[in-house]
mmCIF file with all atom_site columns, C-alpha atoms in Angstrom:
data_model
loop_
_atom_site.group_PDB
_atom_site.id
_atom_site.type_symbol
_atom_site.label_atom_id
_atom_site.label_alt_id
_atom_site.label_comp_id
_atom_site.label_asym_id
_atom_site.label_entity_id
_atom_site.label_seq_id
_atom_site.pdbx_PDB_ins_code
_atom_site.Cartn_x
_atom_site.Cartn_y
_atom_site.Cartn_z
_atom_site.occupancy
_atom_site.B_iso_or_equiv
_atom_site.pdbx_formal_charge
_atom_site.auth_seq_id
_atom_site.auth_comp_id
_atom_site.auth_asym_id
_atom_site.auth_atom_id
_atom_site.pdbx_PDB_model_num
ATOM 1   C CA . ASP X 1 1   ? -34.338 -43.838 -54.541 1.00 96.00 ? 1   ASP X CA 1
ATOM 2   C CA . ILE X 1 2   ? -36.638 -45.075 -51.536 1.00 97.00 ? 2   ILE X CA 1
ATOM 3   C CA . GLN X 1 3   ? -35.535 -43.421 -48.164 1.00 98.00 ? 3   GLN X CA 1
ATOM 4   C CA . MET X 1 4   ? -35.763 -45.551 -45.116 1.00 98.00 ? 4   MET X CA 1
ATOM 5   C CA . THR X 1 5   ? -36.305 -43.473 -42.075 1.00 98.00 ? 5   THR X CA 1
ATOM 6   C CA . GLN X 1 6   ? -35.484 -45.228 -38.661 1.00 98.00 ? 6   GLN X CA 1
ATOM 7   C CA . SER X 1 7   ? -36.377 -44.213 -35.360 1.00 98.00 ? 7   SER X CA 1
ATOM 8   C CA . PRO X 1 8   ? -35.167 -43.789 -32.590 1.00 98.00 ? 8   PRO X CA 1
ATOM 9   C CA . SER X 1 9   ? -31.339 -43.415 -33.483 1.00 98.00 ? 9   SER X CA 1
ATOM 10  C CA . SER X 1 10  ? -30.705 -44.672 -30.076 1.00 98.00 ? 10  SER X CA 1
ATOM 11  C CA . LEU X 1 11  ? -32.570 -45.915 -27.348 1.00 98.00 ? 11  LEU X CA 1
ATOM 12  C CA . SER X 1 12  ? -31.909 -47.070 -23.552 1.00 98.00 ? 12  SER X CA 1
ATOM 13  C CA . ALA X 1 13  ? -33.861 -49.539 -22.056 1.00 98.00 ? 13  ALA X CA 1
ATOM 14  C CA . SER X 1 14  ? -33.865 -52.101 -18.928 1.00 98.00 ? 14  SER X CA 1
ATOM 15  C CA . VAL X 1 15  ? -33.294 -55.807 -18.953 1.00 98.00 ? 15  VAL X CA 1
ATOM 16  C CA . GLY X 1 16  ? -36.957 -57.304 -19.325 1.00 98.00 ? 16  GLY X CA 1
ATOM 17  C CA . ASP X 1 17  ? -38.378 -54.096 -21.074 1.00 98.00 ? 17  ASP X CA 1
ATOM 18  C CA . ARG X 1 18  ? -40.126 -54.220 -24.322 1.00 98.00 ? 18  ARG X CA 1
ATOM 19  C CA . VAL X 1 19  ? -38.409 -52.257 -27.089 1.00 98.00 ? 19  VAL X CA 1
ATOM 20  C CA . THR X 1 20  ? -39.726 -51.180 -30.315 1.00 98.00 ? 20  THR X CA 1
ATOM 21  C CA . ILE X 1 21  ? -38.038 -49.280 -33.399 1.00 98.00 ? 21  ILE X CA 1
ATOM 22  C CA . THR X 1 22  ? -39.893 -47.987 -36.199 1.00 98.00 ? 22  THR X CA 1
ATOM 23  C CA . CYS X 1 23  ? -38.807 -47.619 -39.855 1.00 98.00 ? 23  CYS X CA 1
ATOM 24  C CA . GLN X 1 24  ? -40.815 -45.634 -42.344 1.00 98.00 ? 24  GLN X CA 1
ATOM 25  C CA . ALA X 1 25  ? -40.249 -46.138 -46.272 1.00 98.00 ? 25  ALA X CA 1
ATOM 26  C CA . SER X 1 26  ? -40.662 -43.006 -48.415 1.00 98.00 ? 26  SER X CA 1
ATOM 27  C CA . GLN X 1 27  ? -43.104 -45.092 -50.852 1.00 98.00 ? 27  GLN X CA 1
ATOM 28  C CA . ASP X 1 28  ? -45.005 -48.278 -50.796 1.00 98.00 ? 28  ASP X CA 1
ATOM 29  C CA . ILE X 1 29  ? -42.600 -51.174 -50.642 1.00 98.00 ? 29  ILE X CA 1
ATOM 30  C CA . SER X 1 30  ? -45.232 -53.804 -49.953 1.00 97.00 ? 30  SER X CA 1
ATOM 31  C CA . ASN X 1 31  ? -43.485 -56.224 -47.299 1.00 97.00 ? 31  ASN X CA 1
ATOM 32  C CA . TYR X 1 32  ? -40.055 -56.177 -48.801 1.00 97.00 ? 32  TYR X CA 1
ATOM 33  C CA . LEU X 1 33  ? -38.189 -55.194 -45.577 1.00 98.00 ? 33  LEU X CA 1
ATOM 34  C CA . ASN X 1 34  ? -35.581 -57.002 -43.536 1.00 97.00 ? 34  ASN X CA 1
ATOM 35  C CA . TRP X 1 35  ? -34.410 -56.425 -40.017 1.00 98.00 ? 35  TRP X CA 1
ATOM 36  C CA . TYR X 1 36  ? -30.685 -56.889 -39.045 1.00 98.00 ? 36  TYR X CA 1
ATOM 37  C CA . GLN X 1 37  ? -28.752 -56.930 -35.775 1.00 98.00 ? 37  GLN X CA 1
ATOM 38  C CA . GLN X 1 38  ? -24.997 -55.727 -35.687 1.00 98.00 ? 38  GLN X CA 1
ATOM 39  C CA . LYS X 1 39  ? -22.850 -56.129 -32.698 1.00 98.00 ? 39  LYS X CA 1
ATOM 40  C CA . PRO X 1 40  ? -19.497 -54.194 -32.481 1.00 95.00 ? 40  PRO X CA 1
ATOM 41  C CA . GLY X 1 41  ? -17.087 -55.557 -34.866 1.00 95.00 ? 41  GLY X CA 1
ATOM 42  C CA . LYS X 1 42  ? -19.247 -58.074 -36.260 1.00 97.00 ? 42  LYS X CA 1
ATOM 43  C CA . ALA X 1 43  ? -20.937 -58.540 -39.618 1.00 98.00 ? 43  ALA X CA 1
ATOM 44  C CA . PRO X 1 44  ? -24.857 -57.785 -39.536 1.00 98.00 ? 44  PRO X CA 1
ATOM 45  C CA . LYS X 1 45  ? -27.146 -60.685 -38.849 1.00 97.00 ? 45  LYS X CA 1
ATOM 46  C CA . LEU X 1 46  ? -30.601 -61.408 -40.489 1.00 97.00 ? 46  LEU X CA 1
ATOM 47  C CA . LEU X 1 47  ? -33.306 -61.341 -37.774 1.00 98.00 ? 47  LEU X CA 1
ATOM 48  C CA . ILE X 1 48  ? -36.471 -60.700 -39.831 1.00 98.00 ? 48  ILE X CA 1
ATOM 49  C CA . TYR X 1 49  ? -37.350 -60.998 -43.625 1.00 97.00 ? 49  TYR X CA 1
ATOM 50  C CA . ASP X 1 50  ? -40.176 -60.055 -45.411 1.00 97.00 ? 50  ASP X CA 1
ATOM 51  C CA . ALA X 1 51  ? -41.234 -57.736 -42.576 1.00 98.00 ? 51  ALA X CA 1
ATOM 52  C CA . SER X 1 52  ? -42.492 -60.170 -40.276 1.00 98.00 ? 52  SER X CA 1
ATOM 53  C CA . ASN X 1 53  ? -40.989 -63.777 -40.593 1.00 98.00 ? 53  ASN X CA 1
ATOM 54  C CA . LEU X 1 54  ? -38.421 -64.780 -38.163 1.00 98.00 ? 54  LEU X CA 1
ATOM 55  C CA . GLU X 1 55  ? -35.075 -66.276 -39.383 1.00 97.00 ? 55  GLU X CA 1
ATOM 56  C CA . THR X 1 56  ? -34.415 -69.666 -38.342 1.00 96.00 ? 56  THR X CA 1
ATOM 57  C CA . GLY X 1 57  ? -32.574 -69.982 -35.152 1.00 97.00 ? 57  GLY X CA 1
ATOM 58  C CA . VAL X 1 58  ? -33.606 -66.252 -33.996 1.00 98.00 ? 58  VAL X CA 1
ATOM 59  C CA . PRO X 1 59  ? -35.137 -66.173 -30.394 1.00 98.00 ? 59  PRO X CA 1
ATOM 60  C CA . SER X 1 60  ? -38.917 -65.794 -30.449 1.00 98.00 ? 60  SER X CA 1
ATOM 61  C CA . ARG X 1 61  ? -38.514 -62.168 -28.455 1.00 98.00 ? 61  ARG X CA 1
ATOM 62  C CA . PHE X 1 62  ? -37.811 -60.764 -31.677 1.00 98.00 ? 62  PHE X CA 1
ATOM 63  C CA . SER X 1 63  ? -40.660 -59.691 -34.172 1.00 98.00 ? 63  SER X CA 1
ATOM 64  C CA . GLY X 1 64  ? -41.706 -57.440 -36.913 1.00 98.00 ? 64  GLY X CA 1
ATOM 65  C CA . SER X 1 65  ? -44.727 -56.170 -38.295 1.00 98.00 ? 65  SER X CA 1
ATOM 66  C CA . GLY X 1 66  ? -46.055 -53.718 -40.672 1.00 98.00 ? 66  GLY X CA 1
ATOM 67  C CA . SER X 1 67  ? -46.511 -53.278 -44.576 1.00 98.00 ? 67  SER X CA 1
ATOM 68  C CA . GLY X 1 68  ? -46.611 -50.432 -47.176 1.00 98.00 ? 68  GLY X CA 1
ATOM 69  C CA . THR X 1 69  ? -44.729 -47.741 -45.691 1.00 98.00 ? 69  THR X CA 1
ATOM 70  C CA . ASP X 1 70  ? -44.586 -48.382 -41.931 1.00 98.00 ? 70  ASP X CA 1
ATOM 71  C CA . PHE X 1 71  ? -42.782 -51.048 -40.102 1.00 98.00 ? 71  PHE X CA 1
ATOM 72  C CA . THR X 1 72  ? -42.144 -51.951 -36.619 1.00 98.00 ? 72  THR X CA 1
ATOM 73  C CA . PHE X 1 73  ? -39.458 -54.251 -34.843 1.00 98.00 ? 73  PHE X CA 1
ATOM 74  C CA . THR X 1 74  ? -39.957 -55.371 -31.346 1.00 98.00 ? 74  THR X CA 1
ATOM 75  C CA . ILE X 1 75  ? -37.918 -56.846 -28.861 1.00 98.00 ? 75  ILE X CA 1
ATOM 76  C CA . SER X 1 76  ? -40.657 -58.277 -26.128 1.00 98.00 ? 76  SER X CA 1
ATOM 77  C CA . SER X 1 77  ? -38.285 -58.584 -23.270 1.00 98.00 ? 77  SER X CA 1
ATOM 78  C CA . LEU X 1 78  ? -34.910 -57.223 -23.808 1.00 98.00 ? 78  LEU X CA 1
ATOM 79  C CA . GLN X 1 79  ? -31.704 -59.181 -22.938 1.00 98.00 ? 79  GLN X CA 1
ATOM 80  C CA . PRO X 1 80  ? -28.304 -58.295 -22.239 1.00 97.00 ? 80  PRO X CA 1
ATOM 81  C CA . GLU X 1 81  ? -26.877 -59.933 -25.177 1.00 97.00 ? 81  GLU X CA 1
ATOM 82  C CA . ASP X 1 82  ? -29.333 -57.935 -27.290 1.00 98.00 ? 82  ASP X CA 1
ATOM 83  C CA . ILE X 1 83  ? -27.037 -54.968 -27.142 1.00 97.00 ? 83  ILE X CA 1
ATOM 84  C CA . ALA X 1 84  ? -26.439 -54.075 -30.623 1.00 98.00 ? 84  ALA X CA 1
ATOM 85  C CA . THR X 1 85  ? -27.587 -51.778 -33.618 1.00 98.00 ? 85  THR X CA 1
ATOM 86  C CA . TYR X 1 86  ? -30.451 -52.860 -35.630 1.00 98.00 ? 86  TYR X CA 1
ATOM 87  C CA . TYR X 1 87  ? -31.154 -51.679 -39.062 1.00 98.00 ? 87  TYR X CA 1
ATOM 88  C CA . CYS X 1 88  ? -33.938 -52.102 -41.531 1.00 98.00 ? 88  CYS X CA 1
ATOM 89  C CA . GLN X 1 89  ? -33.528 -52.467 -45.145 1.00 98.00 ? 89  GLN X CA 1
ATOM 90  C CA . GLN X 1 90  ? -35.873 -52.472 -48.077 1.00 97.00 ? 90  GLN X CA 1
ATOM 91  C CA . TYR X 1 91  ? -35.568 -54.556 -51.050 1.00 96.00 ? 91  TYR X CA 1
ATOM 92  C CA . ASP X 1 92  ? -38.387 -53.383 -53.423 1.00 96.00 ? 92  ASP X CA 1
ATOM 93  C CA . ASN X 1 93  ? -36.365 -51.062 -55.379 1.00 96.00 ? 93  ASN X CA 1
ATOM 94  C CA . LEU X 1 94  ? -32.825 -50.741 -56.342 1.00 95.00 ? 94  LEU X CA 1
ATOM 95  C CA . PRO X 1 95  ? -30.816 -49.578 -54.474 1.00 95.00 ? 95  PRO X CA 1
ATOM 96  C CA . HIS X 1 96  ? -31.826 -51.505 -51.590 1.00 96.00 ? 96  HIS X CA 1
ATOM 97  C CA . THR X 1 97  ? -31.489 -48.780 -49.003 1.00 97.00 ? 97  THR X CA 1
ATOM 98  C CA . PHE X 1 98  ? -30.939 -49.232 -45.119 1.00 98.00 ? 98  PHE X CA 1
ATOM 99  C CA . GLY X 1 99  ? -32.213 -47.382 -42.500 1.00 98.00 ? 99  GLY X CA 1
ATOM 100 C CA . GLY X 1 100 ? -29.982 -45.157 -40.379 1.00 98.00 ? 100 GLY X CA 1
ATOM 101 C CA . GLY X 1 101 ? -29.641 -47.612 -37.691 1.00 98.00 ? 101 GLY X CA 1
ATOM 102 C CA . THR X 1 102 ? -31.135 -47.943 -33.825 1.00 98.00 ? 102 THR X CA 1
ATOM 103 C CA . LYS X 1 103 ? -28.445 -48.251 -30.948 1.00 98.00 ? 103 LYS X CA 1
ATOM 104 C CA . VAL X 1 104 ? -29.975 -50.218 -28.163 1.00 98.00 ? 104 VAL X CA 1
ATOM 105 C CA . GLU X 1 105 ? -28.118 -49.853 -24.922 1.00 97.00 ? 105 GLU X CA 1
ATOM 106 C CA . ILE X 1 106 ? -29.163 -51.055 -21.335 1.00 96.00 ? 106 ILE X CA 1
ATOM 107 C CA . LYS X 1 107 ? -29.983 -48.744 -18.765 1.00 93.00 ? 107 LYS X CA 1
ATOM 108 C CA . GLU E 2 1   ? -21.320 -75.031 -43.845 1.00 94.00 ? 1   GLU E CA 1
ATOM 109 C CA . VAL E 2 2   ? -22.708 -72.009 -45.885 1.00 96.00 ? 2   VAL E CA 1
ATOM 110 C CA . GLN E 2 3   ? -19.905 -69.598 -45.669 1.00 97.00 ? 3   GLN E CA 1
ATOM 111 C CA . LEU E 2 4   ? -18.784 -66.353 -47.139 1.00 98.00 ? 4   LEU E CA 1
ATOM 112 C CA . VAL E 2 5   ? -14.987 -65.411 -46.936 1.00 98.00 ? 5   VAL E CA 1
ATOM 113 C CA . GLU E 2 6   ? -13.719 -61.739 -48.041 1.00 97.00 ? 6   GLU E CA 1
ATOM 114 C CA . SER E 2 7   ? -10.326 -60.878 -48.594 1.00 97.00 ? 7   SER E CA 1
ATOM 115 C CA . GLY E 2 8   ? -8.416  -58.409 -50.560 1.00 97.00 ? 8   GLY E CA 1
ATOM 116 C CA . GLY E 2 9   ? -8.683  -55.264 -48.425 1.00 97.00 ? 9   GLY E CA 1
ATOM 117 C CA . GLY E 2 10  ? -5.687  -52.862 -47.387 1.00 97.00 ? 10  GLY E CA 1
ATOM 118 C CA . LEU E 2 11  ? -4.172  -49.434 -47.519 1.00 98.00 ? 11  LEU E CA 1
ATOM 119 C CA . ILE E 2 12  ? -4.375  -47.839 -50.785 1.00 97.00 ? 12  ILE E CA 1
ATOM 120 C CA . GLN E 2 13  ? -3.919  -44.194 -52.070 1.00 98.00 ? 13  GLN E CA 1
ATOM 121 C CA . PRO E 2 14  ? -6.416  -42.106 -53.631 1.00 98.00 ? 14  PRO E CA 1
ATOM 122 C CA . GLY E 2 15  ? -6.861  -42.955 -57.397 1.00 98.00 ? 15  GLY E CA 1
ATOM 123 C CA . GLY E 2 16  ? -5.733  -46.362 -56.823 1.00 98.00 ? 16  GLY E CA 1
ATOM 124 C CA . SER E 2 17  ? -7.475  -49.981 -57.227 1.00 98.00 ? 17  SER E CA 1
ATOM 125 C CA . LEU E 2 18  ? -8.127  -52.582 -55.608 1.00 98.00 ? 18  LEU E CA 1
ATOM 126 C CA . ARG E 2 19  ? -9.852  -55.865 -55.958 1.00 98.00 ? 19  ARG E CA 1
ATOM 127 C CA . LEU E 2 20  ? -11.918 -57.579 -53.377 1.00 98.00 ? 20  LEU E CA 1
ATOM 128 C CA . SER E 2 21  ? -12.905 -61.203 -53.272 1.00 98.00 ? 21  SER E CA 1
ATOM 129 C CA . CYS E 2 22  ? -15.789 -63.111 -51.473 1.00 98.00 ? 22  CYS E CA 1
ATOM 130 C CA . ALA E 2 23  ? -15.316 -67.035 -51.551 1.00 98.00 ? 23  ALA E CA 1
ATOM 131 C CA . ALA E 2 24  ? -18.325 -69.014 -50.933 1.00 97.00 ? 24  ALA E CA 1
ATOM 132 C CA . SER E 2 25  ? -18.915 -72.389 -49.552 1.00 97.00 ? 25  SER E CA 1
ATOM 133 C CA . GLY E 2 26  ? -21.824 -74.581 -49.066 1.00 96.00 ? 26  GLY E CA 1
ATOM 134 C CA . PHE E 2 27  ? -23.815 -73.048 -51.911 1.00 95.00 ? 27  PHE E CA 1
ATOM 135 C CA . THR E 2 28  ? -23.183 -71.909 -55.254 1.00 96.00 ? 28  THR E CA 1
ATOM 136 C CA . VAL E 2 29  ? -22.678 -68.047 -56.140 1.00 96.00 ? 29  VAL E CA 1
ATOM 137 C CA . SER E 2 30  ? -24.022 -68.123 -59.724 1.00 95.00 ? 30  SER E CA 1
ATOM 138 C CA . SER E 2 31  ? -27.618 -69.718 -58.299 1.00 94.00 ? 31  SER E CA 1
ATOM 139 C CA . ASN E 2 32  ? -27.823 -66.784 -56.095 1.00 95.00 ? 32  ASN E CA 1
ATOM 140 C CA . TYR E 2 33  ? -28.510 -62.972 -55.843 1.00 95.00 ? 33  TYR E CA 1
ATOM 141 C CA . MET E 2 34  ? -25.296 -61.825 -54.223 1.00 97.00 ? 34  MET E CA 1
ATOM 142 C CA . SER E 2 35  ? -24.355 -58.071 -52.985 1.00 97.00 ? 35  SER E CA 1
ATOM 143 C CA . TRP E 2 36  ? -21.712 -55.963 -51.715 1.00 98.00 ? 36  TRP E CA 1
ATOM 144 C CA . VAL E 2 37  ? -22.704 -53.589 -48.619 1.00 98.00 ? 37  VAL E CA 1
ATOM 145 C CA . ARG E 2 38  ? -20.087 -51.473 -46.979 1.00 98.00 ? 38  ARG E CA 1
ATOM 146 C CA . GLN E 2 39  ? -19.879 -49.673 -43.670 1.00 98.00 ? 39  GLN E CA 1
ATOM 147 C CA . ALA E 2 40  ? -17.717 -46.560 -43.160 1.00 98.00 ? 40  ALA E CA 1
ATOM 148 C CA . PRO E 2 41  ? -16.044 -46.037 -39.795 1.00 97.00 ? 41  PRO E CA 1
ATOM 149 C CA . GLY E 2 42  ? -18.620 -45.300 -37.201 1.00 96.00 ? 42  GLY E CA 1
ATOM 150 C CA . LYS E 2 43  ? -21.342 -45.105 -39.790 1.00 98.00 ? 43  LYS E CA 1
ATOM 151 C CA . GLY E 2 44  ? -24.341 -46.990 -40.913 1.00 98.00 ? 44  GLY E CA 1
ATOM 152 C CA . LEU E 2 45  ? -24.649 -49.811 -43.752 1.00 98.00 ? 45  LEU E CA 1
ATOM 153 C CA . GLU E 2 46  ? -24.576 -48.757 -47.102 1.00 98.00 ? 46  GLU E CA 1
ATOM 154 C CA . TRP E 2 47  ? -25.686 -51.029 -50.041 1.00 97.00 ? 47  TRP E CA 1
ATOM 155 C CA . VAL E 2 48  ? -22.988 -50.714 -53.053 1.00 98.00 ? 48  VAL E CA 1
ATOM 156 C CA . SER E 2 49  ? -23.766 -53.256 -55.845 1.00 97.00 ? 49  SER E CA 1
ATOM 157 C CA . VAL E 2 50  ? -25.813 -56.476 -56.742 1.00 97.00 ? 50  VAL E CA 1
ATOM 158 C CA . ILE E 2 51  ? -24.982 -59.461 -59.267 1.00 97.00 ? 51  ILE E CA 1
ATOM 159 C CA . TYR E 2 52  ? -28.604 -61.459 -60.239 1.00 96.00 ? 52  TYR E CA 1
ATOM 160 C CA . SER E 2 53  ? -28.052 -65.045 -60.757 1.00 94.00 ? 53  SER E CA 1
ATOM 161 C CA . GLY E 2 54  ? -28.807 -64.171 -64.435 1.00 95.00 ? 54  GLY E CA 1
ATOM 162 C CA . GLY E 2 55  ? -25.769 -61.884 -64.350 1.00 95.00 ? 55  GLY E CA 1
ATOM 163 C CA . SER E 2 56  ? -27.326 -58.369 -64.389 1.00 97.00 ? 56  SER E CA 1
ATOM 164 C CA . THR E 2 57  ? -25.413 -55.810 -62.411 1.00 97.00 ? 57  THR E CA 1
ATOM 165 C CA . TYR E 2 58  ? -26.405 -52.590 -60.402 1.00 97.00 ? 58  TYR E CA 1
ATOM 166 C CA . TYR E 2 59  ? -24.603 -50.245 -58.516 1.00 97.00 ? 59  TYR E CA 1
ATOM 167 C CA . ALA E 2 60  ? -25.375 -47.292 -56.170 1.00 97.00 ? 60  ALA E CA 1
ATOM 168 C CA . ASP E 2 61  ? -24.822 -43.931 -57.663 1.00 97.00 ? 61  ASP E CA 1
ATOM 169 C CA . SER E 2 62  ? -21.571 -43.267 -55.285 1.00 97.00 ? 62  SER E CA 1
ATOM 170 C CA . VAL E 2 63  ? -19.790 -45.842 -57.062 1.00 98.00 ? 63  VAL E CA 1
ATOM 171 C CA . LYS E 2 64  ? -21.210 -46.406 -60.562 1.00 98.00 ? 64  LYS E CA 1
ATOM 172 C CA . GLY E 2 65  ? -18.559 -46.208 -63.079 1.00 98.00 ? 65  GLY E CA 1
ATOM 173 C CA . ARG E 2 66  ? -15.707 -46.860 -60.949 1.00 98.00 ? 66  ARG E CA 1
ATOM 174 C CA . PHE E 2 67  ? -16.659 -50.416 -59.297 1.00 98.00 ? 67  PHE E CA 1
ATOM 175 C CA . THR E 2 68  ? -17.297 -53.341 -60.990 1.00 98.00 ? 68  THR E CA 1
ATOM 176 C CA . ILE E 2 69  ? -19.163 -56.533 -59.434 1.00 98.00 ? 69  ILE E CA 1
ATOM 177 C CA . SER E 2 70  ? -18.422 -59.911 -60.961 1.00 98.00 ? 70  SER E CA 1
ATOM 178 C CA . ARG E 2 71  ? -17.996 -63.774 -60.290 1.00 98.00 ? 71  ARG E CA 1
ATOM 179 C CA . ASP E 2 72  ? -15.979 -66.674 -61.338 1.00 97.00 ? 72  ASP E CA 1
ATOM 180 C CA . ASN E 2 73  ? -18.384 -69.791 -61.168 1.00 95.00 ? 73  ASN E CA 1
ATOM 181 C CA . SER E 2 74  ? -15.410 -72.186 -61.494 1.00 97.00 ? 74  SER E CA 1
ATOM 182 C CA . LYS E 2 75  ? -13.817 -70.539 -58.150 1.00 98.00 ? 75  LYS E CA 1
ATOM 183 C CA . ASN E 2 76  ? -17.680 -69.977 -56.619 1.00 98.00 ? 76  ASN E CA 1
ATOM 184 C CA . THR E 2 77  ? -16.200 -66.362 -55.846 1.00 98.00 ? 77  THR E CA 1
ATOM 185 C CA . LEU E 2 78  ? -17.745 -63.122 -56.061 1.00 98.00 ? 78  LEU E CA 1
ATOM 186 C CA . TYR E 2 79  ? -15.542 -60.180 -56.993 1.00 98.00 ? 79  TYR E CA 1
ATOM 187 C CA . LEU E 2 80  ? -15.597 -56.273 -56.594 1.00 98.00 ? 80  LEU E CA 1
ATOM 188 C CA . GLN E 2 81  ? -13.004 -54.376 -58.643 1.00 98.00 ? 81  GLN E CA 1
ATOM 189 C CA . MET E 2 82  ? -12.749 -50.855 -57.159 1.00 98.00 ? 82  MET E CA 1
ATOM 190 C CA . ASN E 2 83  ? -11.002 -48.107 -59.423 1.00 98.00 ? 83  ASN E CA 1
ATOM 191 C CA . SER E 2 84  ? -10.312 -44.478 -58.939 1.00 98.00 ? 84  SER E CA 1
ATOM 192 C CA . LEU E 2 85  ? -10.756 -44.963 -55.072 1.00 98.00 ? 85  LEU E CA 1
ATOM 193 C CA . ARG E 2 86  ? -11.348 -42.099 -52.988 1.00 98.00 ? 86  ARG E CA 1
ATOM 194 C CA . ALA E 2 87  ? -11.057 -41.242 -49.245 1.00 98.00 ? 87  ALA E CA 1
ATOM 195 C CA . GLU E 2 88  ? -14.982 -41.563 -49.044 1.00 98.00 ? 88  GLU E CA 1
ATOM 196 C CA . ASP E 2 89  ? -14.749 -45.128 -50.205 1.00 98.00 ? 89  ASP E CA 1
ATOM 197 C CA . THR E 2 90  ? -12.873 -46.338 -46.902 1.00 98.00 ? 90  THR E CA 1
ATOM 198 C CA . ALA E 2 91  ? -15.134 -48.710 -45.225 1.00 98.00 ? 91  ALA E CA 1
ATOM 199 C CA . VAL E 2 92  ? -15.681 -52.268 -44.206 1.00 98.00 ? 92  VAL E CA 1
ATOM 200 C CA . TYR E 2 93  ? -16.681 -53.892 -47.046 1.00 98.00 ? 93  TYR E CA 1
ATOM 201 C CA . TYR E 2 94  ? -19.087 -57.257 -46.853 1.00 98.00 ? 94  TYR E CA 1
ATOM 202 C CA . CYS E 2 95  ? -20.653 -59.446 -49.244 1.00 98.00 ? 95  CYS E CA 1
ATOM 203 C CA . ALA E 2 96  ? -24.083 -60.975 -48.645 1.00 97.00 ? 96  ALA E CA 1
ATOM 204 C CA . ARG E 2 97  ? -26.234 -63.610 -50.068 1.00 95.00 ? 97  ARG E CA 1
ATOM 205 C CA . GLU E 2 98  ? -29.868 -63.125 -51.584 1.00 87.00 ? 98  GLU E CA 1
ATOM 206 C CA . THR E 2 99  ? -32.361 -60.215 -50.991 1.00 83.00 ? 99  THR E CA 1
ATOM 207 C CA . SER E 2 100 ? -32.563 -61.409 -47.455 1.00 86.00 ? 100 SER E CA 1
ATOM 208 C CA . MET E 2 101 ? -28.970 -61.206 -46.974 1.00 89.00 ? 101 MET E CA 1
ATOM 209 C CA . ASP E 2 102 ? -29.176 -64.503 -44.897 1.00 92.00 ? 102 ASP E CA 1
ATOM 210 C CA . VAL E 2 103 ? -25.520 -64.992 -44.902 1.00 96.00 ? 103 VAL E CA 1
ATOM 211 C CA . TRP E 2 104 ? -22.826 -62.625 -44.587 1.00 97.00 ? 104 TRP E CA 1
ATOM 212 C CA . GLY E 2 105 ? -18.933 -62.619 -44.919 1.00 97.00 ? 105 GLY E CA 1
ATOM 213 C CA . GLN E 2 106 ? -16.901 -61.231 -41.881 1.00 97.00 ? 106 GLN E CA 1
ATOM 214 C CA . GLY E 2 107 ? -16.050 -58.137 -44.045 1.00 98.00 ? 107 GLY E CA 1
ATOM 215 C CA . THR E 2 108 ? -12.579 -56.849 -45.029 1.00 98.00 ? 108 THR E CA 1
ATOM 216 C CA . THR E 2 109 ? -11.395 -53.385 -44.508 1.00 98.00 ? 109 THR E CA 1
ATOM 217 C CA . VAL E 2 110 ? -10.488 -50.858 -47.137 1.00 98.00 ? 110 VAL E CA 1
ATOM 218 C CA . THR E 2 111 ? -8.674  -47.764 -46.353 1.00 98.00 ? 111 THR E CA 1
ATOM 219 C CA . VAL E 2 112 ? -7.898  -44.797 -48.876 1.00 98.00 ? 112 VAL E CA 1
ATOM 220 C CA . SER E 2 113 ? -5.133  -42.582 -47.748 1.00 97.00 ? 113 SER E CA 1
ATOM 221 C CA . SER E 2 114 ? -2.252  -40.939 -48.731 1.00 95.00 ? 114 SER E CA 1
#
């Protein structure tokens, strides 16, 4: 199975800060990576697909980059409504494993 | 509107069985790759199973041999038959569409406890 190592596991930042989360795959997954946002008690929501493509309707402050084994998710200017847990997921090989998640809080 | 609605969760004793349903609207289940994902209390997301449009199915090792994914094209509904349930299967179960998982249901809670 492909292991997805996501870091940090949690972070605290101020409104307006740039926030970066990384995800490392245990083997080359090309660009077969998604990023999701999950708020407490809610289903996950797709933000980024194919590593760098913004899902329709998602604010442009969210972005993704990377290919191969190393990926980055960025919130360019953190907003209060961005408080959530973020997950990466690879879909290159079955099982389609998720990273452990990053909980983002406001400082 | 494109939507997924899960049902069928509940409290079940260890060793018991449960069937989850995921009713789709706004798109055709049989034309899409459909997955089940679960989330244990306070934990992260775990991929469980997938059924391809062609009918092929795959499972996480943790549920292989106990869970079965299927679909009813006439009802446009996805299912997850769960047998020999264990305490560690306690989770919120979500269905989701495609590899991008662009559409998710609201989740249904399964609690395995005596």
